[in-house]
mmCIF file of C-alpha atoms and ligand atoms in Angstrom:
data_model
loop_
_atom_site.group_PDB
_atom_site.id
_atom_site.type_symbol
_atom_site.label_atom_id
_atom_site.label_comp_id
_atom_site.label_asym_id
_atom_site.label_seq_id
_atom_site.Cartn_x
_atom_site.Cartn_y
_atom_site.Cartn_z
ATOM 1 C CA MET A 42 82.275 183.968 175.597
ATOM 2 C CA ALA A 43 82.742 180.531 177.204
ATOM 3 C CA THR A 44 86.263 179.124 176.988
ATOM 4 C CA ILE A 45 86.693 176.499 174.269
ATOM 5 C CA ARG A 46 88.408 173.407 175.587
ATOM 6 C CA ALA A 47 89.270 170.150 173.821
ATOM 7 C CA SER A 48 87.355 167.167 175.147
ATOM 8 C CA ILE A 49 87.958 163.522 174.484
ATOM 9 C CA THR A 50 84.602 162.463 173.005
ATOM 10 C CA GLY A 51 85.322 158.796 172.348
ATOM 11 C CA VAL A 52 88.005 156.173 172.698
ATOM 12 C CA GLY A 53 88.987 152.924 171.006
ATOM 13 C CA GLY A 54 91.761 150.466 171.820
ATOM 14 C CA TYR A 55 93.199 147.377 170.188
ATOM 15 C CA VAL A 56 95.908 144.807 170.837
ATOM 16 C CA PRO A 57 96.691 141.954 168.434
ATOM 17 C CA GLU A 58 95.467 138.451 169.194
ATOM 18 C CA HIS A 59 98.810 136.703 169.565
ATOM 19 C CA ILE A 60 100.126 136.677 173.158
ATOM 20 C CA LEU A 61 103.782 136.341 174.125
ATOM 21 C CA THR A 62 103.979 135.225 177.759
ATOM 22 C CA ASN A 63 106.864 135.348 180.213
ATOM 23 C CA LYS A 64 107.011 131.551 179.909
ATOM 24 C CA ASP A 65 107.459 131.903 176.128
ATOM 25 C CA LEU A 66 110.322 134.356 176.747
ATOM 26 C CA GLU A 67 111.962 131.884 179.138
ATOM 27 C CA ARG A 68 112.428 129.628 176.101
ATOM 28 C CA MET A 69 113.931 132.466 174.006
ATOM 29 C CA VAL A 70 116.375 134.235 176.360
ATOM 30 C CA ASP A 71 117.982 133.707 179.784
ATOM 31 C CA THR A 72 115.158 135.085 181.939
ATOM 32 C CA ASN A 73 112.339 133.888 184.147
ATOM 33 C CA ASP A 74 108.764 134.796 184.942
ATOM 34 C CA GLU A 75 109.557 135.729 188.550
ATOM 35 C CA TRP A 76 112.292 138.227 187.543
ATOM 36 C CA ILE A 77 110.087 139.868 184.906
ATOM 37 C CA VAL A 78 107.040 140.158 187.200
ATOM 38 C CA THR A 79 108.935 141.534 190.207
ATOM 39 C CA ARG A 80 111.140 143.933 188.202
ATOM 40 C CA THR A 81 108.505 145.191 185.736
ATOM 41 C CA GLY A 82 104.988 143.967 186.605
ATOM 42 C CA ILE A 83 104.620 142.482 183.115
ATOM 43 C CA ARG A 84 103.094 139.006 182.620
ATOM 44 C CA GLU A 85 102.360 139.016 178.886
ATOM 45 C CA ARG A 86 102.341 141.250 175.822
ATOM 46 C CA HIS A 87 100.580 141.099 172.443
ATOM 47 C CA ILE A 88 102.511 140.781 169.191
ATOM 48 C CA LEU A 89 101.327 141.733 165.702
ATOM 49 C CA GLU A 90 102.028 139.331 162.859
ATOM 50 C CA LYS A 91 104.761 140.017 160.315
ATOM 51 C CA GLY A 92 103.720 141.982 157.216
ATOM 52 C CA LYS A 93 101.324 144.269 159.114
ATOM 53 C CA GLY A 94 102.249 147.673 160.520
ATOM 54 C CA SER A 95 101.169 150.134 163.197
ATOM 55 C CA SER A 96 98.392 151.487 160.947
ATOM 56 C CA HIS A 97 96.717 148.068 160.935
ATOM 57 C CA MET A 98 96.276 148.208 164.708
ATOM 58 C CA ALA A 99 95.329 151.902 164.568
ATOM 59 C CA LEU A 100 92.501 151.071 162.151
ATOM 60 C CA GLN A 101 91.121 148.395 164.506
ATOM 61 C CA ALA A 102 91.203 150.915 167.370
ATOM 62 C CA ILE A 103 89.502 153.550 165.182
ATOM 63 C CA GLU A 104 86.742 151.070 164.292
ATOM 64 C CA ARG A 105 85.982 150.724 168.030
ATOM 65 C CA LEU A 106 86.217 154.495 168.502
ATOM 66 C CA MET A 107 83.739 155.007 165.642
ATOM 67 C CA ALA A 108 81.377 152.464 167.235
ATOM 68 C CA MET A 109 81.399 154.549 170.429
ATOM 69 C CA ARG A 110 81.207 157.910 168.656
ATOM 70 C CA PRO A 111 79.660 157.400 165.185
ATOM 71 C CA THR A 112 81.321 159.940 162.912
ATOM 72 C CA ASN A 113 81.312 160.791 159.240
ATOM 73 C CA PRO A 114 85.020 160.597 158.251
ATOM 74 C CA LEU A 115 84.492 163.684 156.081
ATOM 75 C CA GLU A 116 84.043 165.702 159.309
ATOM 76 C CA ILE A 117 87.555 164.913 160.544
ATOM 77 C CA ASP A 118 89.779 167.999 160.211
ATOM 78 C CA ALA A 119 93.116 166.490 161.169
ATOM 79 C CA ILE A 120 94.752 163.173 162.036
ATOM 80 C CA ILE A 121 97.693 163.085 164.413
ATOM 81 C CA CYS A 122 99.395 159.715 164.591
ATOM 82 C CA CYS A 123 101.784 159.414 167.513
ATOM 83 C CA THR A 124 104.170 156.590 166.716
ATOM 84 C CA THR A 125 107.788 155.516 167.005
ATOM 85 C CA THR A 126 107.253 152.638 164.595
ATOM 86 C CA PRO A 127 105.542 154.225 161.572
ATOM 87 C CA ASP A 128 104.576 151.878 158.745
ATOM 88 C CA TYR A 129 107.277 153.566 156.632
ATOM 89 C CA ILE A 130 109.762 156.405 157.187
ATOM 90 C CA PHE A 131 107.479 158.291 154.810
ATOM 91 C CA PRO A 132 104.699 158.962 154.023
ATOM 92 C CA ALA A 133 103.260 159.623 157.451
ATOM 93 C CA THR A 134 101.223 156.767 158.915
ATOM 94 C CA ALA A 135 98.510 159.367 159.651
ATOM 95 C CA ASN A 136 98.003 159.709 155.896
ATOM 96 C CA LEU A 137 97.673 155.956 155.383
ATOM 97 C CA ILE A 138 95.078 155.916 158.168
ATOM 98 C CA GLY A 139 93.246 158.878 156.608
ATOM 99 C CA ALA A 140 93.085 157.153 153.213
ATOM 100 C CA ALA A 141 91.856 153.889 154.750
ATOM 101 C CA ILE A 142 88.959 155.538 156.598
ATOM 102 C CA GLY A 143 88.090 158.013 153.818
ATOM 103 C CA ALA A 144 88.977 161.182 155.774
ATOM 104 C CA THR A 145 89.490 163.176 152.602
ATOM 105 C CA ASN A 146 88.902 166.578 154.237
ATOM 106 C CA ALA A 147 91.659 166.026 156.801
ATOM 107 C CA PHE A 148 95.355 166.752 156.869
ATOM 108 C CA GLY A 149 97.570 164.381 158.784
ATOM 109 C CA PHE A 150 101.006 164.082 160.275
ATOM 110 C CA ASP A 151 102.992 161.781 162.535
ATOM 111 C CA LEU A 152 104.354 162.900 165.865
ATOM 112 C CA GLN A 153 107.521 161.348 167.294
ATOM 113 C CA ALA A 154 108.229 161.755 170.976
ATOM 114 C CA ALA A 155 108.827 158.085 171.854
ATOM 115 C CA CYS A 156 106.841 157.018 174.931
ATOM 116 C CA SER A 157 105.599 160.577 175.576
ATOM 117 C CA GLY A 158 104.154 160.842 172.059
ATOM 118 C CA PHE A 159 100.494 160.545 173.007
ATOM 119 C CA LEU A 160 100.920 163.161 175.738
ATOM 120 C CA TYR A 161 102.517 165.575 173.267
ATOM 121 C CA GLY A 162 99.864 164.727 170.655
ATOM 122 C CA LEU A 163 97.073 165.368 173.145
ATOM 123 C CA THR A 164 98.579 168.777 173.874
ATOM 124 C CA VAL A 165 99.092 169.715 170.219
ATOM 125 C CA GLY A 166 95.608 168.500 169.259
ATOM 126 C CA ALA A 167 94.025 170.368 172.167
ATOM 127 C CA GLN A 168 95.673 173.642 171.121
ATOM 128 C CA MET A 169 94.340 173.138 167.591
ATOM 129 C CA ILE A 170 90.795 172.711 168.945
ATOM 130 C CA GLU A 171 91.184 175.665 171.352
ATOM 131 C CA SER A 172 92.209 177.888 168.424
ATOM 132 C CA GLY A 173 88.640 177.513 167.121
ATOM 133 C CA ARG A 174 89.923 176.594 163.655
ATOM 134 C CA TYR A 175 89.447 172.800 163.987
ATOM 135 C CA LYS A 176 86.373 170.930 165.198
ATOM 136 C CA LYS A 177 87.335 167.266 165.102
ATOM 137 C CA ILE A 178 90.770 165.758 165.500
ATOM 138 C CA LEU A 179 91.537 162.068 165.346
ATOM 139 C CA LEU A 180 94.422 161.406 167.737
ATOM 140 C CA VAL A 181 96.085 158.006 167.440
ATOM 141 C CA GLY A 182 98.817 156.292 169.459
ATOM 142 C CA ALA A 183 100.096 153.143 167.756
ATOM 143 C CA ASP A 184 103.259 151.103 167.937
ATOM 144 C CA LYS A 185 104.469 147.787 166.641
ATOM 145 C CA MET A 186 107.399 147.654 169.048
ATOM 146 C CA SER A 187 108.084 144.033 168.057
ATOM 147 C CA SER A 188 109.386 145.404 164.732
ATOM 148 C CA ILE A 189 112.346 147.091 166.471
ATOM 149 C CA ILE A 190 113.036 144.660 169.321
ATOM 150 C CA ASN A 191 115.903 142.195 169.391
ATOM 151 C CA TYR A 192 114.396 138.972 170.758
ATOM 152 C CA GLU A 193 117.901 137.857 171.749
ATOM 153 C CA ASP A 194 118.313 140.827 174.148
ATOM 154 C CA ARG A 195 116.748 139.948 177.490
ATOM 155 C CA THR A 196 117.033 143.501 178.793
ATOM 156 C CA THR A 197 114.573 144.895 176.216
ATOM 157 C CA CYS A 198 112.523 142.029 174.734
ATOM 158 C CA ILE A 199 110.706 141.361 177.997
ATOM 159 C CA ILE A 200 109.386 144.925 178.222
ATOM 160 C CA PHE A 201 107.693 145.872 174.970
ATOM 161 C CA GLY A 202 104.452 144.890 173.244
ATOM 162 C CA ASP A 203 102.302 145.997 170.305
ATOM 163 C CA GLY A 204 99.039 147.949 170.435
ATOM 164 C CA ALA A 205 97.057 151.006 169.419
ATOM 165 C CA GLY A 206 94.513 153.449 170.764
ATOM 166 C CA ALA A 207 92.579 156.356 169.312
ATOM 167 C CA VAL A 208 90.458 159.240 170.592
ATOM 168 C CA PHE A 209 88.495 162.119 169.107
ATOM 169 C CA LEU A 210 89.189 165.642 170.325
ATOM 170 C CA GLU A 211 86.283 168.080 169.950
ATOM 171 C CA PRO A 212 85.393 171.562 171.246
ATOM 172 C CA ASP A 213 83.656 171.749 174.624
ATOM 173 C CA THR A 214 82.410 174.801 176.468
ATOM 174 C CA SER A 215 81.045 172.996 179.550
ATOM 175 C CA GLY A 216 84.248 173.389 181.568
ATOM 176 C CA ASN A 217 85.394 169.831 180.888
ATOM 177 C CA GLY A 218 88.267 168.908 178.592
ATOM 178 C CA PHE A 219 91.989 169.647 178.365
ATOM 179 C CA ILE A 220 93.075 172.091 181.071
ATOM 180 C CA ASP A 221 96.861 172.163 181.357
ATOM 181 C CA ALA A 222 100.112 170.554 180.259
ATOM 182 C CA TYR A 223 103.652 170.434 181.598
ATOM 183 C CA LEU A 224 105.955 168.993 178.921
ATOM 184 C CA ARG A 225 109.720 168.767 178.744
ATOM 185 C CA SER A 226 112.438 167.143 176.640
ATOM 186 C CA ASP A 227 116.209 166.781 176.996
ATOM 187 C CA GLY A 228 118.296 165.449 174.115
ATOM 188 C CA ASN A 229 121.155 164.704 176.499
ATOM 189 C CA GLY A 230 119.232 161.561 177.348
ATOM 190 C CA ALA A 231 119.410 160.266 173.762
ATOM 191 C CA GLU A 232 122.470 158.127 174.417
ATOM 192 C CA TYR A 233 120.638 155.975 176.985
ATOM 193 C CA LEU A 234 117.610 155.066 174.863
ATOM 194 C CA HIS A 235 117.689 155.120 171.085
ATOM 195 C CA MET A 236 117.914 153.178 167.846
ATOM 196 C CA LYS A 237 121.258 153.657 166.096
ATOM 197 C CA GLY A 238 120.420 152.602 162.540
ATOM 198 C CA GLY A 239 117.792 153.454 159.955
ATOM 199 C CA GLY A 240 117.970 157.244 160.146
ATOM 200 C CA SER A 241 119.899 159.668 157.955
ATOM 201 C CA VAL A 242 123.125 159.308 159.979
ATOM 202 C CA ARG A 243 123.280 155.535 159.645
ATOM 203 C CA PRO A 244 120.856 154.443 156.911
ATOM 204 C CA ALA A 245 120.223 150.728 156.536
ATOM 205 C CA SER A 246 123.225 148.840 155.186
ATOM 206 C CA ILE A 247 124.683 145.369 155.523
ATOM 207 C CA GLU A 248 126.888 146.803 158.269
ATOM 208 C CA THR A 249 124.002 148.281 160.298
ATOM 209 C CA VAL A 250 122.051 145.041 160.028
ATOM 210 C CA THR A 251 125.072 142.929 161.013
ATOM 211 C CA ASN A 252 125.694 145.224 164.003
ATOM 212 C CA LYS A 253 122.031 144.911 165.077
ATOM 213 C CA GLU A 254 121.554 148.684 164.890
ATOM 214 C CA HIS A 255 117.877 148.506 163.916
ATOM 215 C CA TYR A 256 116.796 147.544 167.417
ATOM 216 C CA VAL A 257 115.958 149.488 170.587
ATOM 217 C CA TYR A 258 119.086 150.197 172.634
ATOM 218 C CA GLN A 259 118.431 150.980 176.291
ATOM 219 C CA GLU A 260 120.542 151.427 179.401
ATOM 220 C CA GLY A 261 117.657 150.397 181.605
ATOM 221 C CA ALA A 262 118.891 151.341 185.073
ATOM 222 C CA ILE A 263 119.777 154.922 184.015
ATOM 223 C CA VAL A 264 116.476 155.390 182.179
ATOM 224 C CA PHE A 265 114.660 153.988 185.203
ATOM 225 C CA LYS A 266 116.218 156.583 187.522
ATOM 226 C CA PHE A 267 115.299 159.488 185.216
ATOM 227 C CA ALA A 268 111.793 158.113 184.636
ATOM 228 C CA VAL A 269 111.008 157.823 188.340
ATOM 229 C CA THR A 270 112.271 161.325 189.098
ATOM 230 C CA LYS A 271 110.849 163.153 186.083
ATOM 231 C CA MET A 272 107.430 161.520 185.949
ATOM 232 C CA ALA A 273 106.813 162.167 189.638
ATOM 233 C CA GLU A 274 108.098 165.739 189.288
ATOM 234 C CA ALA A 275 105.776 166.371 186.321
ATOM 235 C CA VAL A 276 102.730 165.067 188.204
ATOM 236 C CA GLU A 277 103.575 167.143 191.280
ATOM 237 C CA THR A 278 104.072 170.248 189.131
ATOM 238 C CA ILE A 279 100.785 169.941 187.258
ATOM 239 C CA MET A 280 98.891 169.275 190.503
ATOM 240 C CA ARG A 281 100.517 172.253 192.233
ATOM 241 C CA ASN A 282 99.952 174.596 189.263
ATOM 242 C CA ASN A 283 96.258 173.680 189.210
ATOM 243 C CA HIS A 284 95.741 173.610 192.994
ATOM 244 C CA LEU A 285 94.819 169.923 192.921
ATOM 245 C CA ARG A 286 95.078 167.679 195.982
ATOM 246 C CA ALA A 287 95.251 163.887 195.755
ATOM 247 C CA GLU A 288 91.578 163.628 196.768
ATOM 248 C CA ASP A 289 90.583 165.803 193.769
ATOM 249 C CA ILE A 290 92.019 163.283 191.290
ATOM 250 C CA ALA A 291 89.808 160.472 189.953
ATOM 251 C CA PHE A 292 92.642 158.653 188.146
ATOM 252 C CA LEU A 293 96.312 158.877 187.320
ATOM 253 C CA VAL A 294 96.775 157.695 183.719
ATOM 254 C CA PRO A 295 100.454 156.761 183.661
ATOM 255 C CA HIS A 296 102.645 155.523 180.835
ATOM 256 C CA GLN A 297 103.067 151.777 181.335
ATOM 257 C CA ALA A 298 106.832 151.195 181.188
ATOM 258 C CA ASN A 299 107.476 149.577 184.549
ATOM 259 C CA LYS A 300 105.091 149.028 187.461
ATOM 260 C CA ARG A 301 107.782 150.213 189.862
ATOM 261 C CA ILE A 302 107.938 153.593 188.059
ATOM 262 C CA ILE A 303 104.130 153.862 188.199
ATOM 263 C CA ASP A 304 104.036 152.967 191.911
ATOM 264 C CA ALA A 305 106.743 155.510 192.750
ATOM 265 C CA THR A 306 104.932 158.265 190.817
ATOM 266 C CA ALA A 307 101.596 157.488 192.482
ATOM 267 C CA GLU A 308 103.169 157.363 195.922
ATOM 268 C CA ARG A 309 104.818 160.780 195.506
ATOM 269 C CA ALA A 310 101.472 162.229 194.400
ATOM 270 C CA GLY A 311 99.727 160.613 197.394
ATOM 271 C CA LEU A 312 97.453 158.551 195.135
ATOM 272 C CA PRO A 313 96.236 155.117 196.333
ATOM 273 C CA PRO A 314 96.467 152.125 193.916
ATOM 274 C CA GLU A 315 92.717 152.210 193.159
ATOM 275 C CA LYS A 316 93.203 155.644 191.558
ATOM 276 C CA VAL A 317 95.965 154.463 189.219
ATOM 277 C CA MET A 318 95.194 152.970 185.808
ATOM 278 C CA LEU A 319 97.221 149.821 185.287
ATOM 279 C CA ASN A 320 97.322 147.286 182.458
ATOM 280 C CA ILE A 321 101.074 146.743 182.050
ATOM 281 C CA ASP A 322 100.634 143.140 183.247
ATOM 282 C CA ARG A 323 98.684 142.294 180.073
ATOM 283 C CA TYR A 324 100.250 144.543 177.412
ATOM 284 C CA GLY A 325 103.797 145.465 178.509
ATOM 285 C CA ASN A 326 105.083 148.782 177.224
ATOM 286 C CA THR A 327 103.230 149.646 173.999
ATOM 287 C CA THR A 328 104.984 153.067 173.780
ATOM 288 C CA ASN A 329 102.510 155.513 172.160
ATOM 289 C CA ALA A 330 99.527 153.248 172.835
ATOM 290 C CA THR A 331 99.807 152.958 176.632
ATOM 291 C CA LEU A 332 97.726 156.027 177.541
ATOM 292 C CA PRO A 333 94.777 155.488 175.134
ATOM 293 C CA LEU A 334 94.771 151.764 176.009
ATOM 294 C CA CYS A 335 94.400 152.764 179.668
ATOM 295 C CA LEU A 336 91.418 154.974 178.767
ATOM 296 C CA TRP A 337 89.936 152.131 176.721
ATOM 297 C CA ASP A 338 90.264 149.592 179.537
ATOM 298 C CA TYR A 339 88.925 151.951 182.218
ATOM 299 C CA ARG A 340 86.246 153.673 180.091
ATOM 300 C CA HIS A 341 83.329 152.232 182.070
ATOM 301 C CA GLN A 342 84.750 153.532 185.358
ATOM 302 C CA LEU A 343 85.116 157.130 184.153
ATOM 303 C CA LYS A 344 82.510 159.765 184.944
ATOM 304 C CA LYS A 345 81.818 163.192 183.455
ATOM 305 C CA GLY A 346 83.891 165.827 185.249
ATOM 306 C CA ASP A 347 86.495 163.359 186.579
ATOM 307 C CA ASN A 348 89.916 164.939 187.022
ATOM 308 C CA LEU A 349 92.519 162.865 185.160
ATOM 309 C CA ILE A 350 96.272 163.343 185.298
ATOM 310 C CA PHE A 351 98.180 161.780 182.395
ATOM 311 C CA ALA A 352 101.930 161.262 182.797
ATOM 312 C CA ALA A 353 104.699 159.788 180.675
ATOM 313 C CA PHE A 354 108.441 159.428 180.278
ATOM 314 C CA GLY A 355 110.313 158.170 177.233
ATOM 315 C CA GLY A 356 113.231 158.197 174.850
ATOM 316 C CA GLY A 357 114.604 161.568 173.946
ATOM 317 C CA PHE A 358 114.354 162.049 176.875
ATOM 318 C CA THR A 359 110.761 163.273 176.760
ATOM 319 C CA TRP A 360 108.371 163.554 179.690
ATOM 320 C CA GLY A 361 105.475 165.450 181.150
ATOM 321 C CA ALA A 362 101.970 165.482 182.557
ATOM 322 C CA VAL A 363 98.552 166.648 181.346
ATOM 323 C CA TYR A 364 95.492 167.644 183.372
ATOM 324 C CA LEU A 365 92.166 166.884 181.665
ATOM 325 C CA LYS A 366 88.562 166.765 182.865
ATOM 326 C CA TRP A 367 86.762 163.735 181.407
ATOM 327 C CA ALA A 368 83.693 164.782 179.410
ATOM 328 C CA ILE A 369 81.715 161.667 178.523
ATOM 329 C CA GLU A 370 79.977 158.704 180.131
ATOM 330 C CA VAL A 371 80.137 155.338 178.369
HETATM 331 O O1 UT7 B 512 109.172 153.604 178.234
HETATM 332 C C1 UT7 B 512 110.385 154.164 177.890
HETATM 333 C C2 UT7 B 512 111.243 154.373 179.065
HETATM 334 N N1 UT7 B 512 111.753 153.116 179.537
HETATM 335 C C3 UT7 B 512 111.644 152.818 180.805
HETATM 336 O O2 UT7 B 512 111.045 153.527 181.574
HETATM 337 C C4 UT7 B 512 112.360 151.582 181.271
HETATM 338 C C5 UT7 B 512 113.168 151.897 182.501
HETATM 339 N N2 UT7 B 512 113.970 150.782 182.973
HETATM 340 C C6 UT7 B 512 113.447 149.672 183.519
HETATM 341 O O3 UT7 B 512 112.245 149.472 183.536
HETATM 342 C C7 UT7 B 512 114.388 148.702 184.205
HETATM 343 O O4 UT7 B 512 115.658 149.296 184.304
HETATM 344 C C8 UT7 B 512 114.526 147.343 183.474
HETATM 345 C C9 UT7 B 512 113.236 146.550 183.609
HETATM 346 C C10 UT7 B 512 114.873 147.542 182.024
HETATM 347 C C11 UT7 B 512 115.635 146.518 184.134
HETATM 348 O O5 UT7 B 512 115.373 146.383 185.520
HETATM 349 P P1 UT7 B 512 116.469 146.773 186.598
HETATM 350 O O6 UT7 B 512 115.899 146.445 187.907
HETATM 351 O O7 UT7 B 512 116.886 148.195 186.357
HETATM 352 O O8 UT7 B 512 117.641 145.775 186.276
HETATM 353 P P2 UT7 B 512 119.161 146.085 185.880
HETATM 354 O O9 UT7 B 512 119.243 146.558 184.472
HETATM 355 O O10 UT7 B 512 119.809 146.914 186.950
HETATM 356 O O11 UT7 B 512 119.768 144.641 185.966
HETATM 357 C C12 UT7 B 512 119.823 143.904 187.196
HETATM 358 C C13 UT7 B 512 120.278 142.493 186.897
HETATM 359 C C14 UT7 B 512 121.519 142.435 186.016
HETATM 360 O O12 UT7 B 512 122.324 141.347 186.422
HETATM 361 P P3 UT7 B 512 123.609 141.584 187.358
HETATM 362 O O13 UT7 B 512 124.496 142.511 186.604
HETATM 363 O O14 UT7 B 512 123.070 142.184 188.634
HETATM 364 O O15 UT7 B 512 124.155 140.216 187.527
HETATM 365 C C15 UT7 B 512 120.971 142.113 184.664
HETATM 366 O O16 UT7 B 512 121.887 141.466 183.817
HETATM 367 O O17 UT7 B 512 119.264 141.780 186.198
HETATM 368 C C16 UT7 B 512 119.803 141.208 185.012
HETATM 369 N N3 UT7 B 512 118.768 141.159 183.997
HETATM 370 C C17 UT7 B 512 117.902 140.130 183.872
HETATM 371 N N4 UT7 B 512 117.761 138.995 184.546
HETATM 372 C C18 UT7 B 512 116.768 138.154 184.177
HETATM 373 C C19 UT7 B 512 118.478 142.092 183.063
HETATM 374 N N5 UT7 B 512 117.430 141.696 182.322
HETATM 375 C C20 UT7 B 512 117.052 140.482 182.796
HETATM 376 C C21 UT7 B 512 116.031 139.583 182.439
HETATM 377 N N6 UT7 B 512 115.929 138.444 183.165
HETATM 378 N N7 UT7 B 512 115.174 139.819 181.453
#
């Protein structure tokens, strides 16, 4: 019997209309466009209006996904929403998405692995398809990072943006689809990138709000060092384990946290810039949305059978790489 693999059969991406430029940030904190561009590669990011959550952007992305791959919502078996900024602590944002699109035959859950969430979700979803038990999984990456960013902190507010992306995972016996994953996490990294308040240890109180504990806390230089090392290591490992040389790879699909991290990862893998998906200049770091937004932006350049290497690093620490053969032509 032919091996069942999980293929990505459609993609949709969305960023909100409102743009926050480096020039805008110059008026908010002590920074400048030149510093932000040279240190991060970011020129602008998109910000969702107040009163709307990650599911709002997810639904826009799903609408575009459905336009590419028309689907009866009743056929969806499961919804995995990878997010660090769920609409609410509970219920899961996946369930709100399911209700909004009428996926009444699906079960849903959120997956939290910070910036590596979509990579983990892709792996979990693929295993569910490979089991033969599930035929259609809606995998979403969505984050309203602006809801947890302190716009008085120049070390974090310049980096993050809001956005969402969504893909379908479906069984494929042609040889294309999800091939391999190398995933890791290390809770020792928690102290360098986290949000102190809002969880069960320090639930919201006047004190946590006064202390600004409901915002992203990051020790950037330390995270940077880990990210460069671990992302490159993950890409090298997955290439070695699958006997892939640089010339076999069509595209590296890297998490968009800092262009310098992306460049270092590509260089260690021997991949030239034209084989590296890049949109950090326009969106900043959209956390769980970076990878599907890359697929969305590059969809017309992808061909059936292309070897793609996804890679990410994020809070937790979490990191890894996935090897997938692209299965559609748009
Ligand atoms: O996606 C999740 C994982 N996150 C990441 O991968 C992010 C990893 N970290 C980074 O991308 C970088 O560390 C940052 C972009 C956050 C910071 O860049 P850096 O080159 O590591 O800068 P730094 O933190 O070492 O700071 C260098 C200098 C400092 O000034 P002094 O001490 O040298 O006088 C900072 O105070 O740059 C200063 N600085 C700024 N200057 C202008 C920090 N932020 C800014 C700013 N504008 N926005």
